[in-house]
PDB file of C-alpha atoms in Angstrom:
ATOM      1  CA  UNK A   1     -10.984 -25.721 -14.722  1.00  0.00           C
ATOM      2  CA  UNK A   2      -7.526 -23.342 -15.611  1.00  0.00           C
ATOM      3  CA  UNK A   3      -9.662 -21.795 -18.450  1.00  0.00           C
ATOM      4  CA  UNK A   4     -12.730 -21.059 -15.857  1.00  0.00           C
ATOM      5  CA  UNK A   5     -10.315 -19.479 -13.288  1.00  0.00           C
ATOM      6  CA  UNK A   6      -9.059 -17.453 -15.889  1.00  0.00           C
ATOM      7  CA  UNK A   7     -11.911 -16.668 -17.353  1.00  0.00           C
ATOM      8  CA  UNK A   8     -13.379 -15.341 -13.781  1.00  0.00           C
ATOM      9  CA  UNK A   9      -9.882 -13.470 -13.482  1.00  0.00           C
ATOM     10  CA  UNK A  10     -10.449 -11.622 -16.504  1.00  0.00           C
ATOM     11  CA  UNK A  11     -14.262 -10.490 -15.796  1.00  0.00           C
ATOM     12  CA  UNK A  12     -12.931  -9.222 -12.548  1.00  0.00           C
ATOM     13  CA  UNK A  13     -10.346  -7.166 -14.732  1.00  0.00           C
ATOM     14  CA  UNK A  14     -13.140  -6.316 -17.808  1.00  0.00           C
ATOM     15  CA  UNK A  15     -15.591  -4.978 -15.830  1.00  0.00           C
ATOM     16  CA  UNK A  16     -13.005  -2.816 -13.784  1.00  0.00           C
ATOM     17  CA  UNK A  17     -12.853  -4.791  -9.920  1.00  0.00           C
ATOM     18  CA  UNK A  18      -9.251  -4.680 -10.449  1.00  0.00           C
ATOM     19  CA  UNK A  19      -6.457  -3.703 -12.359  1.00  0.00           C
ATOM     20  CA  UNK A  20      -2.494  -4.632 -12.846  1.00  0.00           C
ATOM     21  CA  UNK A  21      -1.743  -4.384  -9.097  1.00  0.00           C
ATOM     22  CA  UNK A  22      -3.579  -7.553  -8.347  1.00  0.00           C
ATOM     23  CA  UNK A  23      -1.357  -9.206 -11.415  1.00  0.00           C
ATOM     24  CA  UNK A  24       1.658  -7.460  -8.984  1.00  0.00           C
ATOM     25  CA  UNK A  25       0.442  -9.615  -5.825  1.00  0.00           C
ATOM     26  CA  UNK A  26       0.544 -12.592  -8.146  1.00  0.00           C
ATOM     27  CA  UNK A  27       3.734 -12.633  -9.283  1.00  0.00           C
ATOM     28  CA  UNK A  28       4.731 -12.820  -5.934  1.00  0.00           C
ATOM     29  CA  UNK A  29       3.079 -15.568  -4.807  1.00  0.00           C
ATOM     30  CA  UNK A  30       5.327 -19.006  -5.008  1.00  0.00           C
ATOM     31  CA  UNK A  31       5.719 -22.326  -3.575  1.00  0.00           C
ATOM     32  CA  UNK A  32       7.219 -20.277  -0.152  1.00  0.00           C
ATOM     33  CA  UNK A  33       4.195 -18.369  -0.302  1.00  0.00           C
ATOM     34  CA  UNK A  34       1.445 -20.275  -2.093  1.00  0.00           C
ATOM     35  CA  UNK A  35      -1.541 -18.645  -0.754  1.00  0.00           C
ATOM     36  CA  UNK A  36       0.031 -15.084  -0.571  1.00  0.00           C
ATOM     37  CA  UNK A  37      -2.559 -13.244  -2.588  1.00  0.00           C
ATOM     38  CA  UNK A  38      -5.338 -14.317  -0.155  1.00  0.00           C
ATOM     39  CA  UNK A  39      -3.734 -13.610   2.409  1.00  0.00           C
ATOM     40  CA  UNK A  40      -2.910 -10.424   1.175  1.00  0.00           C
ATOM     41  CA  UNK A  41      -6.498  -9.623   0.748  1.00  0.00           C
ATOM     42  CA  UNK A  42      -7.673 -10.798   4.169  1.00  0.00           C
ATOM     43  CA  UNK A  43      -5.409  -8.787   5.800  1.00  0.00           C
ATOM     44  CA  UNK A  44      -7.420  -6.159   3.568  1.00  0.00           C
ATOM     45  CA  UNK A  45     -10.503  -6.603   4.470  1.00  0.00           C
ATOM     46  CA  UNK A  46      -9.624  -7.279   7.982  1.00  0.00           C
ATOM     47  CA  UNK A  47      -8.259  -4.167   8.662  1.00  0.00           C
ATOM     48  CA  UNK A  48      -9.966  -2.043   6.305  1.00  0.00           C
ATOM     49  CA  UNK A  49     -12.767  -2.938   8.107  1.00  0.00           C
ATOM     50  CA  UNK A  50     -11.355  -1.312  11.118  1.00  0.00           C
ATOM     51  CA  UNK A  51     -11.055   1.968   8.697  1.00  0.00           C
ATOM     52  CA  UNK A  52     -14.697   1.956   7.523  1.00  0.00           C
ATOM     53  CA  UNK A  53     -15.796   2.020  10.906  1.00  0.00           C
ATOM     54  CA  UNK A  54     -14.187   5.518  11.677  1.00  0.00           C
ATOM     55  CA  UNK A  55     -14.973   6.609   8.889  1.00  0.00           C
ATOM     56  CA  UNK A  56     -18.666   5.820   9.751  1.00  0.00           C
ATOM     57  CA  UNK A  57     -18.407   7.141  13.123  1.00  0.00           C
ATOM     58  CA  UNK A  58     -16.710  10.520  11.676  1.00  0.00           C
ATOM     59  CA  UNK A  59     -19.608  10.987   8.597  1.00  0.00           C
ATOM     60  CA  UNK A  60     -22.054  10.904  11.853  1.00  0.00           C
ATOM     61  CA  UNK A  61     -20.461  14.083  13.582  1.00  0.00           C
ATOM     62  CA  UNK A  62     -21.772  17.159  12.898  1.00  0.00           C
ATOM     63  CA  UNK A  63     -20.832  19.683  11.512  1.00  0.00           C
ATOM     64  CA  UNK A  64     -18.117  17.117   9.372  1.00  0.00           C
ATOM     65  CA  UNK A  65     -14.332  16.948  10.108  1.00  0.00           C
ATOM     66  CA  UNK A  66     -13.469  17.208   6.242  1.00  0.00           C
ATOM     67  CA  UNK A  67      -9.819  17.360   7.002  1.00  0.00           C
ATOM     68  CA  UNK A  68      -9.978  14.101   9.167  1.00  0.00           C
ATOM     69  CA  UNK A  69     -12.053  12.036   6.677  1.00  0.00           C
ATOM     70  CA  UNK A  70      -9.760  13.116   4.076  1.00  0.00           C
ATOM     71  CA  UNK A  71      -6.812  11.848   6.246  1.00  0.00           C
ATOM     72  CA  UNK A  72      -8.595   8.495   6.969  1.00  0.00           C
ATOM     73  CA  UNK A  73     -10.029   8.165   3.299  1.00  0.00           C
ATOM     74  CA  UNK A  74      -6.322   8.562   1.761  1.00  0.00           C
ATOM     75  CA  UNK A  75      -5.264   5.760   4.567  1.00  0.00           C
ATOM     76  CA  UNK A  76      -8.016   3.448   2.981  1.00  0.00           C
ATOM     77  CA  UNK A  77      -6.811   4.688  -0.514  1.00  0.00           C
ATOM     78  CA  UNK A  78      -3.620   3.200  -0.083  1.00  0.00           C
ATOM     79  CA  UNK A  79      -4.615  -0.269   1.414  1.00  0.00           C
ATOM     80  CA  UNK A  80      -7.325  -0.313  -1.335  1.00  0.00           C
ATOM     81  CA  UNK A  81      -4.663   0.547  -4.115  1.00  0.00           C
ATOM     82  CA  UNK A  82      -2.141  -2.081  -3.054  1.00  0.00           C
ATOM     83  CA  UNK A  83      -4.202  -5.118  -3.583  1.00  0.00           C
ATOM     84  CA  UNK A  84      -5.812  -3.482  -6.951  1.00  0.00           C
ATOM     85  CA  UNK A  85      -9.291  -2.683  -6.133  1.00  0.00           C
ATOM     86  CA  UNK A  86      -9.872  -0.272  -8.916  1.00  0.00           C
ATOM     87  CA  UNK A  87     -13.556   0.788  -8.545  1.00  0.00           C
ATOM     88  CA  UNK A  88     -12.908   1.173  -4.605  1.00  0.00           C
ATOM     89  CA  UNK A  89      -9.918   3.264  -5.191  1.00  0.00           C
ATOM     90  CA  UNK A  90     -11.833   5.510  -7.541  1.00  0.00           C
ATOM     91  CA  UNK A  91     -15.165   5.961  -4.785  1.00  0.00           C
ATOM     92  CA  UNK A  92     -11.788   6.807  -2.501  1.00  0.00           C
ATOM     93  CA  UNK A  93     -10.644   9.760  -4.739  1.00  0.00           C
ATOM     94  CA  UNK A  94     -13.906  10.945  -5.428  1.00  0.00           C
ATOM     95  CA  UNK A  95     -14.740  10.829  -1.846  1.00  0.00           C
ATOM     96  CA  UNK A  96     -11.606  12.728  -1.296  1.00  0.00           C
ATOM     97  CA  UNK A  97     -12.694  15.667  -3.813  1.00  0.00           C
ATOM     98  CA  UNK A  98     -16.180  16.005  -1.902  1.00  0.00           C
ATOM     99  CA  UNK A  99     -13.877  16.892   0.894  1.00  0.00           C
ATOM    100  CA  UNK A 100     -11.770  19.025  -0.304  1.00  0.00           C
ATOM    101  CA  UNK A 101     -14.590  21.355  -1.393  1.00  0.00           C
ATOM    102  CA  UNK A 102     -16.365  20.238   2.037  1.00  0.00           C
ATOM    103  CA  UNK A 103     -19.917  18.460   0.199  1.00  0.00           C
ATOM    104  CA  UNK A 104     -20.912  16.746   3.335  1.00  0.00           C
ATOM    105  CA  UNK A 105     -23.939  15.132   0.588  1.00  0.00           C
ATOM    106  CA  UNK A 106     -21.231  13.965  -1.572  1.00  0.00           C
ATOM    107  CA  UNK A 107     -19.041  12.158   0.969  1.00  0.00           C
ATOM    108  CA  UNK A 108     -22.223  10.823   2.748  1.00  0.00           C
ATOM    109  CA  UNK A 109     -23.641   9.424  -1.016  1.00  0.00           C
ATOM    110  CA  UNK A 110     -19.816   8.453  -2.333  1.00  0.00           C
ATOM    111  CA  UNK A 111     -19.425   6.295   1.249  1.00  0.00           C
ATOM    112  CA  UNK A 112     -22.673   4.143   0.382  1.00  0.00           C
ATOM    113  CA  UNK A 113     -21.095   3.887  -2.714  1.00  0.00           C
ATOM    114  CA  UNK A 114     -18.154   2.892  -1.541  1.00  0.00           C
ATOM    115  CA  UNK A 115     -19.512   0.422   0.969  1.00  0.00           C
ATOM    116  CA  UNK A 116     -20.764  -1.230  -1.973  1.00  0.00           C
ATOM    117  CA  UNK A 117     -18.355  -1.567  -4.656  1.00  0.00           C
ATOM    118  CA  UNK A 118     -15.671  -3.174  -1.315  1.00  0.00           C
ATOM    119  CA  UNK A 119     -18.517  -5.345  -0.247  1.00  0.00           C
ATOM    120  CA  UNK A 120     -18.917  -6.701  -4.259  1.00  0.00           C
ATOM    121  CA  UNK A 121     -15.572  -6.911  -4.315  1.00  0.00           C
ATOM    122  CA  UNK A 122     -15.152  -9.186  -1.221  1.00  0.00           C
ATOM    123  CA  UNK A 123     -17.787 -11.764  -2.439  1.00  0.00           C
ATOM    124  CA  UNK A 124     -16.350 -11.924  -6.045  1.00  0.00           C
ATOM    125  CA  UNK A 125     -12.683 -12.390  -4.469  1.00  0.00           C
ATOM    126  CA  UNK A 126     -14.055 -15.127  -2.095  1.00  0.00           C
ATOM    127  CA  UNK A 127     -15.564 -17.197  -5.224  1.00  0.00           C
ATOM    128  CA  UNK A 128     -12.344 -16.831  -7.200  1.00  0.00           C
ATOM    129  CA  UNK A 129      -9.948 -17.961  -3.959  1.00  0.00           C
ATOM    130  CA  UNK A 130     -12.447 -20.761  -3.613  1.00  0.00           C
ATOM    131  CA  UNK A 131     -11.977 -21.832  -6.947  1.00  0.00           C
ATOM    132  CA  UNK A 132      -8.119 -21.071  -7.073  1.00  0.00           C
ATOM    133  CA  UNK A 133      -7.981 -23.506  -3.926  1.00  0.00           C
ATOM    134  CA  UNK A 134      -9.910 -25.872  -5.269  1.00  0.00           C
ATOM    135  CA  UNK A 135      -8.304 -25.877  -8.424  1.00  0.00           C
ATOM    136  CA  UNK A 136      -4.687 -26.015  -6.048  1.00  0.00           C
ATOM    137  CA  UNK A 137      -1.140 -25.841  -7.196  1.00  0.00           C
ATOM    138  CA  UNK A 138      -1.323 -26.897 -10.621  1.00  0.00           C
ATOM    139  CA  UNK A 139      -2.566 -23.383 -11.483  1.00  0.00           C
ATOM    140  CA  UNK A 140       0.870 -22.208 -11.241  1.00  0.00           C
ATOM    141  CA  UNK A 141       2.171 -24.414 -13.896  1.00  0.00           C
ATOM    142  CA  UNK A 142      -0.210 -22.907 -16.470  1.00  0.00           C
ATOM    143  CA  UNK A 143       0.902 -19.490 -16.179  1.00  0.00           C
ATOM    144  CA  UNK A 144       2.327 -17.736 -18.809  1.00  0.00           C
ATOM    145  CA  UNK A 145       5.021 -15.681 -17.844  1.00  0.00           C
TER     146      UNK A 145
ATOM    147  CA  UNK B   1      21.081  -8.205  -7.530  1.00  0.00           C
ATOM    148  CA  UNK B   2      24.413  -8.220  -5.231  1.00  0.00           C
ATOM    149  CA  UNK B   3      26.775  -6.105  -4.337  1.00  0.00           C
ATOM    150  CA  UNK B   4      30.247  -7.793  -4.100  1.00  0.00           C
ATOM    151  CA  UNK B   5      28.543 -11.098  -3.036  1.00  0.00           C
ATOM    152  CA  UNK B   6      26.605  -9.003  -0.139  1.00  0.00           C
ATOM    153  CA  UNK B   7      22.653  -8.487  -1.217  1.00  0.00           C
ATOM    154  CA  UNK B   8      21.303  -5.062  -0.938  1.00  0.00           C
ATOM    155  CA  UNK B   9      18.710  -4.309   2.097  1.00  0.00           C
ATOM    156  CA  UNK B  10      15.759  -2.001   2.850  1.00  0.00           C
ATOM    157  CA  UNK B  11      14.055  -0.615   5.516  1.00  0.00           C
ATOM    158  CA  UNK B  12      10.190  -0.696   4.869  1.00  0.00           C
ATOM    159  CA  UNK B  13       8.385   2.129   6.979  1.00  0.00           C
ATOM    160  CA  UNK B  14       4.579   2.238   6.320  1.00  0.00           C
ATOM    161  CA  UNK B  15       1.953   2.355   8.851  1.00  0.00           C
ATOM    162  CA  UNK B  16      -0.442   0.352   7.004  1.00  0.00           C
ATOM    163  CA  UNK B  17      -0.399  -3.735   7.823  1.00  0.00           C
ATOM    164  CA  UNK B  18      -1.551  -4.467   4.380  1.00  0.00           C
ATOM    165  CA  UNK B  19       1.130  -2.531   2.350  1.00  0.00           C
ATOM    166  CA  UNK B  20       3.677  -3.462   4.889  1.00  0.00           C
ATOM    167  CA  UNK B  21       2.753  -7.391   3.997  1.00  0.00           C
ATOM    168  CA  UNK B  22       2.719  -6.595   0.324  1.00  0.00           C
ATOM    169  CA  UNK B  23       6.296  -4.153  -0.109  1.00  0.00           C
ATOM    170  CA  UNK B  24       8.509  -6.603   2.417  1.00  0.00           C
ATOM    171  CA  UNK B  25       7.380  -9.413  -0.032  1.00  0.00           C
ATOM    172  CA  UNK B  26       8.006  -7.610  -2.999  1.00  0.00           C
ATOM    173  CA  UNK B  27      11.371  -5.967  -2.315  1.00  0.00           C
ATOM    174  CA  UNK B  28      12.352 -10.155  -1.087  1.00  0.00           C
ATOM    175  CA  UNK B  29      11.162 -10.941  -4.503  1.00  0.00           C
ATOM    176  CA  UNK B  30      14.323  -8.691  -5.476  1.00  0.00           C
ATOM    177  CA  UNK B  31      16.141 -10.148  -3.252  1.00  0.00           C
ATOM    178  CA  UNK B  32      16.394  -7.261  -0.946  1.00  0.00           C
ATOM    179  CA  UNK B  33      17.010  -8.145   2.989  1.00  0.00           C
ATOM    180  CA  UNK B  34      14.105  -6.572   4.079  1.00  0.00           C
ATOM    181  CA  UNK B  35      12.795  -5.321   7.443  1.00  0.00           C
ATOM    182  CA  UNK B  36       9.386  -3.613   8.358  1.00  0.00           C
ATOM    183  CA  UNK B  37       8.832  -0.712  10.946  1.00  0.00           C
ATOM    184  CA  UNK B  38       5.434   0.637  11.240  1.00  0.00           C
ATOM    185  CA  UNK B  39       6.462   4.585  11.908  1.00  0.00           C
ATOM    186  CA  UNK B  40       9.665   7.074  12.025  1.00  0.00           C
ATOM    187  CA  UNK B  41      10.211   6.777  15.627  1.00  0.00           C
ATOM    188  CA  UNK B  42      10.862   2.580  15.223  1.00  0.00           C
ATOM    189  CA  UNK B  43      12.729   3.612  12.143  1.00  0.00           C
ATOM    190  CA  UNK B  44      15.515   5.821  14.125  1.00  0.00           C
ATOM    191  CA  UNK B  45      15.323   3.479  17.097  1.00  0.00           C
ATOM    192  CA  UNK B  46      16.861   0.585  14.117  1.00  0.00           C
ATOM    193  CA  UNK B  47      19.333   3.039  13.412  1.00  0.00           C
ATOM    194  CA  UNK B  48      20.390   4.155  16.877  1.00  0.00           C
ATOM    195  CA  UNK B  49      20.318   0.301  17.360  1.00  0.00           C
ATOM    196  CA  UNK B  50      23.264   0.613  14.738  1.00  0.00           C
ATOM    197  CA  UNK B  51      21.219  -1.576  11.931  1.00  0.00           C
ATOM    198  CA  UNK B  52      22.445   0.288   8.620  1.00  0.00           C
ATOM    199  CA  UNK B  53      20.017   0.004   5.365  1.00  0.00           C
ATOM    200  CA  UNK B  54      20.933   0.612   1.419  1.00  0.00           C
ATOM    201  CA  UNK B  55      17.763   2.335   1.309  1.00  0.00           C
ATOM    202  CA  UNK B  56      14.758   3.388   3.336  1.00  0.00           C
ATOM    203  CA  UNK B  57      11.414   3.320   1.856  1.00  0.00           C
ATOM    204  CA  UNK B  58       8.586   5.231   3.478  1.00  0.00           C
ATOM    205  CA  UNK B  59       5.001   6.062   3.311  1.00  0.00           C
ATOM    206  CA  UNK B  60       4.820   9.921   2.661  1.00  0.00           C
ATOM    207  CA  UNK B  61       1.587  10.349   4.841  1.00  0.00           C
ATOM    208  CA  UNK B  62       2.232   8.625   8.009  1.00  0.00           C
ATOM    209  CA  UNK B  63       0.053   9.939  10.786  1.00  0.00           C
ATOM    210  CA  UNK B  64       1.034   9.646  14.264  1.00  0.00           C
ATOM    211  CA  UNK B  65      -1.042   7.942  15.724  1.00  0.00           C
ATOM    212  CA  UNK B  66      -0.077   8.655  19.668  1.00  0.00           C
ATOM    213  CA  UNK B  67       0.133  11.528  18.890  1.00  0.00           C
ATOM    214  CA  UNK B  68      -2.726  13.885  20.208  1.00  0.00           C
ATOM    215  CA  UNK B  69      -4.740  14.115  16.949  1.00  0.00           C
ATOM    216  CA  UNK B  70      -4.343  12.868  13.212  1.00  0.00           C
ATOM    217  CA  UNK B  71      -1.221  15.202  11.234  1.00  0.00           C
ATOM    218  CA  UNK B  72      -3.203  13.693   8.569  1.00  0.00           C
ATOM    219  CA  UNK B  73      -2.966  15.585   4.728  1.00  0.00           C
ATOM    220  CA  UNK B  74       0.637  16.520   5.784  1.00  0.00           C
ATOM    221  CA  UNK B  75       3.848  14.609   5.389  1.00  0.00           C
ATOM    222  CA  UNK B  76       5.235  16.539   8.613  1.00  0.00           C
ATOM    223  CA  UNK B  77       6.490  13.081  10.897  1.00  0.00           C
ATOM    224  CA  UNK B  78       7.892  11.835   7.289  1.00  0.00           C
ATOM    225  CA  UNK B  79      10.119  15.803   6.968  1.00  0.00           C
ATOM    226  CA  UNK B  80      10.734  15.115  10.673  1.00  0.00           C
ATOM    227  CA  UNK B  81      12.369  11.256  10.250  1.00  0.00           C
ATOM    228  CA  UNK B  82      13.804  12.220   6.843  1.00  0.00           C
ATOM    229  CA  UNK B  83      15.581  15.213   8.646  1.00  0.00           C
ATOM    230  CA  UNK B  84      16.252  13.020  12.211  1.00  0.00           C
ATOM    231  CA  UNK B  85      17.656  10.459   9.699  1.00  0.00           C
ATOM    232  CA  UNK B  86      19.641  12.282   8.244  1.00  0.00           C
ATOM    233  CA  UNK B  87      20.962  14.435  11.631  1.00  0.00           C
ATOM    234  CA  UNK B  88      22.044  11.239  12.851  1.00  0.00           C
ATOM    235  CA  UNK B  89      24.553  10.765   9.672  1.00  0.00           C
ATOM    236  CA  UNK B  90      22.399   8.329   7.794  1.00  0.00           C
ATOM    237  CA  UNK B  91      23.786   8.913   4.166  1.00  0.00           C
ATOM    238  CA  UNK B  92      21.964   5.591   2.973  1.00  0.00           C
ATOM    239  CA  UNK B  93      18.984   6.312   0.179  1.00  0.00           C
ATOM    240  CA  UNK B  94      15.682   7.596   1.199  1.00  0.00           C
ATOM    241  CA  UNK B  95      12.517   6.779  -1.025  1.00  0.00           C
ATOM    242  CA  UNK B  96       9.062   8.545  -0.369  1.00  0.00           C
ATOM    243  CA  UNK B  97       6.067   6.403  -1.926  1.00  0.00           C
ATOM    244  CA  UNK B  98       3.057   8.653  -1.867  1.00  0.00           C
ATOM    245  CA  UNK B  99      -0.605   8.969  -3.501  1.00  0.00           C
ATOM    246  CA  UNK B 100      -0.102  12.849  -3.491  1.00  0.00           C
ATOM    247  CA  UNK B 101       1.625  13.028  -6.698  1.00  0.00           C
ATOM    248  CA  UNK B 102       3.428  16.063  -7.307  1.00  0.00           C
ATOM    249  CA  UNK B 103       2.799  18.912  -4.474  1.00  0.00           C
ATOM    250  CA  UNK B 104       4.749  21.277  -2.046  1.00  0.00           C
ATOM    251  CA  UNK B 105       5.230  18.562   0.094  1.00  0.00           C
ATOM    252  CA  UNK B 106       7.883  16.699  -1.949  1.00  0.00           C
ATOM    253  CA  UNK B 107       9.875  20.126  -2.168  1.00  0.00           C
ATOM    254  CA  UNK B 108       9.750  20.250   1.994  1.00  0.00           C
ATOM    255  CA  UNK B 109      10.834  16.468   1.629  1.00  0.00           C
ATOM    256  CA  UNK B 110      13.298  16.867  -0.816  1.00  0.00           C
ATOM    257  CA  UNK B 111      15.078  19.923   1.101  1.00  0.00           C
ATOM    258  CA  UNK B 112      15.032  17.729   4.381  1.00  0.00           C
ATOM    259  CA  UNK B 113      17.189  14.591   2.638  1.00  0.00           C
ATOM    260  CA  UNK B 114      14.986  12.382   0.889  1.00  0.00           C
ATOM    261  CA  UNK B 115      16.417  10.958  -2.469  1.00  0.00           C
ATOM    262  CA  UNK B 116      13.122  10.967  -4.469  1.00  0.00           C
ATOM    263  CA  UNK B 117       9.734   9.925  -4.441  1.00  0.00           C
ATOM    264  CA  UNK B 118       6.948   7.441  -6.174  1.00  0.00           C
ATOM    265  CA  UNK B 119       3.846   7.232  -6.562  1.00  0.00           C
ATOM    266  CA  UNK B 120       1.714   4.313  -4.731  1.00  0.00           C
ATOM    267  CA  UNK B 121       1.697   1.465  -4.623  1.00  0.00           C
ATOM    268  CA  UNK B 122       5.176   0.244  -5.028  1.00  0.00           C
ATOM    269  CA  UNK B 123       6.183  -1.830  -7.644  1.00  0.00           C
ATOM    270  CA  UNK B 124       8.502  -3.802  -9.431  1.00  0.00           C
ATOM    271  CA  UNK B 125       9.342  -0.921 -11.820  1.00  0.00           C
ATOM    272  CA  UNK B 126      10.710   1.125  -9.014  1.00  0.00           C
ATOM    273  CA  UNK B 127      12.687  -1.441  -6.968  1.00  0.00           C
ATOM    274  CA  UNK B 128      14.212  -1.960 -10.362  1.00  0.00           C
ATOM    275  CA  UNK B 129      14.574   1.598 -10.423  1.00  0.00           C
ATOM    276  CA  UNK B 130      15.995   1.882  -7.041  1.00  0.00           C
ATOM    277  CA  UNK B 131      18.562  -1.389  -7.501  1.00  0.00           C
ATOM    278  CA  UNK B 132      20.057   0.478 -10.444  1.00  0.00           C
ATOM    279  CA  UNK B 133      21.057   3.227  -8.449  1.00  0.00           C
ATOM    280  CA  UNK B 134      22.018   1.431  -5.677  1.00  0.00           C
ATOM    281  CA  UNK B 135      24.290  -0.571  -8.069  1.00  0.00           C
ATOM    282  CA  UNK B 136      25.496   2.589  -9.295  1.00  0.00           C
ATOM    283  CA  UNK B 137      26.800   3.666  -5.867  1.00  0.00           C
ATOM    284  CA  UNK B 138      28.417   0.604  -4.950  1.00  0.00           C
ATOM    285  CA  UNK B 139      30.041   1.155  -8.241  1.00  0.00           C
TER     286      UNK B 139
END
């Protein structure tokens, strides 16, 4: 069971999902805190979801506020980057540059993109907390440090 | 890491919920006395309040949000509590943690007190970073 919740870790990690942030969140989950990296990420996706909504809302205005997405896109950068969601960080910067050079078909395209890659990322997340929880604290005794 | 027997603390000032969470936990992990604020103006108020801080760590883009529209792409209420800080006499260090990278906006920060910056997300490389010079202060 370690080896399969490892092994799930790892494919997150391979195939880019996340990267060395998420090991970050880890390490600071204990026996005070033993569910801290879930928690972590539900706060995420709870108040991210807040985020995607505006920036919804704003990519339906016309002509586009480039300068306000950008503003509410790095906002969702930072929230994405502190839990270690790599490929939604990188539709974030790329999202960014589309603004910067005002491509209102770039930001429109990169947002579906987007959408994707944090909705992927929630279901995979989900399945490996399930598992960690199911697995339960002797996890913790496994890891190398 | 103590200084004299007393521990270090920090003032976390980020108006995100998620990286609040996240930086109070890790800067506990260092065993930092750590308290949260979610803009400048809650900052000062801790500081008129007469809390003192070894070090203030704050988001470098920060919009207001009662404020009339979004500041958003600048780091103008960050120059505003770093100055205000500062104003009021507090000599304690002040740590920007941005996703901007390098930019004329750390220049305008620098100028208006703030020690240094860092790029997002914190981590345990810079609150190592920052304990070191804290120790070396207390020194």
């Amino acid at each position: 069971m370690q080896r399969q919740l490892a092994n799930m870790k790892q494919t997150l990690f391979d195939q880019g999902y996340l990267d060395e942030q998420f090991i970050q969140l880890e390490e600071l989950q204990d026996d005070a805190n033993p569910n801290f990296v879930e928690e972590v990420v539900t706060l995420y996706y709870r108040d991210s979801a807040r985020l995607i909504q505006n920036i919804e809302q704003a990519l339906e205005k016309s002509p586009l506020d480039f300068s306000k997405l950008e503003c509410l896109m790095h906002q969702f950068k930072g929230s994405s980057s502190s839990i270690g969601a790599k490929r939604v960080k990188s539709e974030c910067t790329q999202f960014k540059e589309h603004c910067r050079v005002g491509n209102a078909d770039g930001c429109k395209r990169t947002f579906q993109q987007l959408k994707k890659e944090y909705a992927t990322l929630k279901k995979k997340v989900e399945v490996y907390f399930q598992f960690a929880r199911q697995i339960g604290p002797v996890e913790k005794a496994c890891r190398s440090k | 890491m103590k200084k004299g027997g007393r521990k270090f603390s920090a003032l976390v000032v980020d108006d995100d919920q998620v990286i609040r969470n996240f930086e109070e936990k890790l800067l506990a992990r260092f065993e930092l006395e750590t308290k949260v604020v979610k803009n400048g103006e809650e900052a000062l108020k801790l500081f008129r309040e007469g809390y003192t801080f070894d070090v203030v760590v704050m988001d470098m883009e920060m919009p207001v949000k009662n404020g009339p529209e979004w500041y958003g792409g600048t780091c103008r209420p960050l120059v505003q509590a770093t100055r205000a800080l500062r104003a009021m006499g507090v000599d304690c260090m002040i740590v920007g943690v941005t996703s901007r990278g390098d930019g004329p906006e750390k220049a305008e920060l620098e100028a208006a007190g703030l020690n240094c910056c860092w790029e997002k997300p914190l981590n345990d490389k810079i609150v190592r970073t920052i304990l070191d010079e804290l120790a070396k202060k207390s020194s």
